Amino acid sequence: MNKIISLIAICLLFVTILSSCQQEKKLPFYGERHTETIKDSSGADKIDTVYQTIPNWSFLNQDSVVTTNRATDGKVYIADFFFTSCTTICPTMHRNLMTVYNQFKTNPDVMFVSHTIDFKYDRPYVLKKYAQKLGVDGAKWQFLYGSKDSVYTLAEKNYLVAVGEDSTAKDGYIHQGYLVLIDKDRRIRGAYDGTKKDQVEQLKKDIPVLLAEYKK
Amino acid sequence: MRKYIINSIFMLSIMAVIFSCQNQETVDLQNYMSNGKDIYKSRCQNCHGENGEGLGELAPPLTDSVFLKTNKSRLACIIKNGINEPLIVHGKEYKEKMPAFPELADIDVAQVMVYITNSFGNNQGFVPYKQVSTQLQNCK
């Protein structure tokens, strides 16, 4: 009898330990960070970590309308870099991203932003045609056109995606196929290889995790 | 009795020849299919998809058997040189330009063509490399 009771007690102990260990999953932060001393509500000094954020931006979208960071402010969004005449990784990236788009189409807290790196050819009307042919309609997925300097700097310094012109490449440009997940406070919370199905699946799982952080 | 045995051996050998001929084509087909799949993965799949489903209106699907059949003699040229004219596939018009793949040798074109025309629900059989080579010499 005693044996049974102690066995049950041990089991209960395990369950409590396990459940107390369970931590809510949180996505990591990417990029540079530094600490700042701030005063909390009681006036005491507190050290806080400040993460890298996406700066203000302003580009033309597929409807030739000036679009700024205000479009994505307060939203979780996925950014990527591509160009319409790309025959290598972009079609796969956007094929996979389409599945994410279709899944979160009705969620007002999620947006999609694709920057073209072909500043010569991909004018807004080219982007519009591309979006329509891909099967995207509306403002949820923005296709943005900007000067080489502004887009390339944003890609490399802020989204941490390598892009470049390369006359030896088949289509004239090279770039990484990352889908970058940005939180509502403009911090980088994930980077997924858009050409790999399993990583895109992970992105689909991570978006709700990120959204849940803001529900509290 | 001896005559009978000789006759039957003769018949058997003729049958063996016929069977081995058929096998050679099956072997070739399998060969083309497996090499063609690798080429498809590295050059075509980006736009046309893992199952030949295409991509929106940007890239047509490769599942229109009627289109493939009516354009059979042009397929090799399209694969190698790309195409820049509207195509009607499954009743829908596709206007995007397809890039050329000049790096593909004739045998590569033959293999990937056989792969496409015998996958994704298509079943058009084997086309030998020599035939594809002639087609490629007469591209417009």
CSV table of N, CA and C in Angstrom, one decimal, chain A residues 84-88 90-92 94-95 98 129-135, chain B residues 40 43-64 67 78 83 85-90 92-99 101:
chain,number,residue,atom,x,y,z
A,84,THR,N,11.5,40.6,-61.2
A,84,THR,CA,10.5,39.9,-61.9
A,84,THR,C,11.0,39.0,-63.0
A,85,SER,N,12.2,39.4,-63.6
A,85,SER,CA,12.7,38.6,-64.7
A,85,SER,C,13.7,37.5,-64.2
A,86,CYS,N,13.7,37.3,-62.9
A,86,CYS,CA,14.5,36.2,-62.3
A,86,CYS,C,14.0,34.9,-62.6
A,87,THR,N,14.9,34.0,-63.1
A,87,THR,CA,14.4,32.7,-63.5
A,87,THR,C,15.0,31.6,-62.6
A,88,THR,N,15.8,32.0,-61.6
A,88,THR,CA,16.5,31.0,-60.8
A,88,THR,C,15.7,30.8,-59.5
A,90,CYS,N,13.8,33.0,-57.6
A,90,CYS,CA,12.6,33.8,-57.2
A,90,CYS,C,11.2,33.1,-57.5
A,91,PRO,N,11.1,32.4,-58.6
A,91,PRO,CA,9.8,31.7,-58.8
A,91,PRO,C,9.5,30.7,-57.6
A,92,THR,N,10.5,30.0,-57.2
A,92,THR,CA,10.3,29.0,-56.1
A,92,THR,C,10.0,29.8,-54.8
A,94,HIS,N,8.6,32.7,-54.4
A,94,HIS,CA,7.3,33.3,-54.4
A,94,HIS,C,6.2,32.2,-54.5
A,95,ARG,N,6.5,31.0,-55.1
A,95,ARG,CA,5.6,29.9,-55.1
A,95,ARG,C,5.3,29.5,-53.6
A,98,MET,N,3.5,32.2,-51.6
A,98,MET,CA,2.1,32.2,-51.9
A,98,MET,C,1.3,31.4,-50.9
A,129,LYS,N,1.9,43.9,-63.0
A,129,LYS,CA,1.6,42.8,-63.9
A,129,LYS,C,2.1,41.5,-63.3
A,130,TYR,N,3.2,41.5,-62.7
A,130,TYR,CA,3.8,40.3,-62.0
A,130,TYR,C,2.9,39.8,-60.9
A,131,ALA,N,2.4,40.8,-60.1
A,131,ALA,CA,1.6,40.4,-58.9
A,131,ALA,C,0.3,39.8,-59.4
A,132,GLN,N,-0.3,40.4,-60.4
A,132,GLN,CA,-1.5,39.8,-60.9
A,132,GLN,C,-1.3,38.4,-61.5
A,133,LYS,N,-0.2,38.3,-62.2
A,133,LYS,CA,0.0,37.0,-62.8
A,133,LYS,C,0.4,35.9,-61.7
A,134,LEU,N,0.9,36.4,-60.6
A,134,LEU,CA,1.2,35.5,-59.5
A,134,LEU,C,-0.1,35.1,-58.9
A,135,GLY,N,-1.1,35.9,-58.9
A,135,GLY,CA,-2.3,35.7,-58.3
A,135,GLY,C,-2.5,36.5,-57.0
B,40,TYR,N,15.4,18.4,-65.0
B,40,TYR,CA,14.1,19.1,-64.7
B,40,TYR,C,14.2,19.8,-63.4
B,43,ARG,N,16.7,22.9,-63.8
B,43,ARG,CA,16.4,24.0,-64.7
B,43,ARG,C,14.9,24.4,-64.8
B,44,CYS,N,14.0,23.5,-64.7
B,44,CYS,CA,12.6,23.8,-65.0
B,44,CYS,C,11.7,23.9,-63.8
B,45,GLN,N,12.1,23.2,-62.7
B,45,GLN,CA,11.2,23.1,-61.6
B,45,GLN,C,10.9,24.5,-60.9
B,46,ASN,N,11.9,25.4,-60.9
B,46,ASN,CA,11.7,26.7,-60.4
B,46,ASN,C,10.4,27.4,-60.8
B,47,CYS,N,10.2,27.3,-62.1
B,47,CYS,CA,9.0,28.0,-62.7
B,47,CYS,C,7.9,27.0,-62.8
B,48,HIS,N,8.1,25.8,-63.3
B,48,HIS,CA,7.0,25.0,-63.7
B,48,HIS,C,6.6,24.1,-62.6
B,49,GLY,N,7.3,24.1,-61.5
B,49,GLY,CA,6.8,23.4,-60.3
B,49,GLY,C,7.2,21.9,-60.2
B,50,GLU,N,7.2,21.4,-59.0
B,50,GLU,CA,7.6,20.0,-58.8
B,50,GLU,C,6.7,19.0,-59.6
B,51,ASN,N,5.5,19.3,-59.7
B,51,ASN,CA,4.6,18.4,-60.4
B,51,ASN,C,4.1,19.0,-61.7
B,52,GLY,N,4.9,19.9,-62.3
B,52,GLY,CA,4.5,20.5,-63.5
B,52,GLY,C,3.2,21.4,-63.5
B,53,GLU,N,3.0,21.9,-62.3
B,53,GLU,CA,1.7,22.6,-62.1
B,53,GLU,C,1.8,24.1,-62.6
B,54,GLY,N,3.0,24.6,-62.9
B,54,GLY,CA,3.2,25.9,-63.4
B,54,GLY,C,3.2,26.9,-62.2
B,55,LEU,N,3.1,28.2,-62.5
B,55,LEU,CA,3.1,29.2,-61.5
B,55,LEU,C,2.2,30.4,-61.9
B,56,GLY,N,1.0,30.4,-61.3
B,56,GLY,CA,0.1,31.5,-61.7
B,56,GLY,C,-0.1,31.6,-63.2
B,57,GLU,N,0.0,32.9,-63.7
B,57,GLU,CA,0.0,33.1,-65.1
B,57,GLU,C,1.4,33.4,-65.6
B,58,LEU,N,2.4,33.2,-64.7
B,58,LEU,CA,3.8,33.5,-65.0
B,58,LEU,C,4.4,32.3,-65.8
B,59,ALA,N,4.1,31.1,-65.4
B,59,ALA,CA,4.6,29.9,-66.1
B,59,ALA,C,3.5,28.9,-66.3
B,60,PRO,N,3.3,28.4,-67.6
B,60,PRO,CA,2.3,27.5,-67.8
B,60,PRO,C,2.5,26.1,-67.2
B,61,PRO,N,1.4,25.4,-66.9
B,61,PRO,CA,1.6,24.0,-66.4
B,61,PRO,C,2.1,23.1,-67.5
B,62,LEU,N,2.7,22.0,-67.2
B,62,LEU,CA,3.1,21.1,-68.2
B,62,LEU,C,2.2,19.8,-68.3
B,63,THR,N,1.0,20.1,-67.9
B,63,THR,CA,0.1,18.9,-67.8
B,63,THR,C,-0.9,18.9,-68.9
B,64,ASP,N,-0.8,19.8,-69.9
B,64,ASP,CA,-1.7,19.8,-71.0
B,64,ASP,C,-1.2,18.8,-72.1
B,67,PHE,N,-1.7,19.9,-75.7
B,67,PHE,CA,-0.7,20.9,-76.2
B,67,PHE,C,0.6,20.3,-76.5
B,78,ILE,N,11.8,24.7,-78.0
B,78,ILE,CA,11.4,25.5,-76.9
B,78,ILE,C,12.2,25.3,-75.7
B,83,ILE,N,11.2,30.7,-75.4
B,83,ILE,CA,10.1,31.1,-76.3
B,83,ILE,C,9.6,32.5,-75.9
B,85,GLU,N,6.6,34.1,-77.3
B,85,GLU,CA,5.3,34.3,-78.0
B,85,GLU,C,4.2,33.7,-77.1
B,86,PRO,N,3.0,34.3,-77.2
B,86,PRO,CA,1.9,33.7,-76.4
B,86,PRO,C,1.6,32.3,-76.7
B,87,LEU,N,1.3,31.5,-75.6
B,87,LEU,CA,0.9,30.1,-75.8
B,87,LEU,C,-0.4,29.9,-75.1
B,88,ILE,N,-1.2,29.0,-75.7
B,88,ILE,CA,-2.5,28.7,-75.1
B,88,ILE,C,-2.3,27.3,-74.5
B,89,VAL,N,-2.4,27.2,-73.2
B,89,VAL,CA,-2.2,26.0,-72.5
B,89,VAL,C,-3.5,25.8,-71.6
B,90,HIS,N,-4.1,24.7,-71.7
B,90,HIS,CA,-5.3,24.4,-70.9
B,90,HIS,C,-6.4,25.5,-71.1
B,92,LYS,N,-5.9,28.6,-71.4
B,92,LYS,CA,-5.5,29.9,-70.9
B,92,LYS,C,-4.3,30.4,-71.6
B,93,GLU,N,-4.2,31.8,-71.8
B,93,GLU,CA,-3.1,32.3,-72.5
B,93,GLU,C,-1.9,32.7,-71.6
B,94,TYR,N,-0.7,32.3,-72.0
B,94,TYR,CA,0.5,32.6,-71.2
B,94,TYR,C,1.4,33.5,-72.1
B,95,LYS,N,1.8,34.7,-71.6
B,95,LYS,CA,2.5,35.6,-72.4
B,95,LYS,C,3.9,35.8,-72.0
B,96,GLU,N,4.3,35.3,-70.8
B,96,GLU,CA,5.7,35.5,-70.3
B,96,GLU,C,6.7,34.9,-71.2
B,97,LYS,N,7.9,35.5,-71.2
B,97,LYS,CA,9.0,34.9,-71.9
B,97,LYS,C,9.6,33.7,-71.2
B,98,MET,N,9.9,32.7,-71.9
B,98,MET,CA,10.7,31.6,-71.3
B,98,MET,C,12.1,31.8,-71.7
B,99,PRO,N,13.1,31.7,-70.7
B,99,PRO,CA,14.5,31.9,-71.1
B,99,PRO,C,15.0,30.7,-71.8
B,101,PHE,N,18.1,27.9,-72.7
B,101,PHE,CA,19.0,27.1,-71.9
B,101,PHE,C,20.1,26.6,-72.9
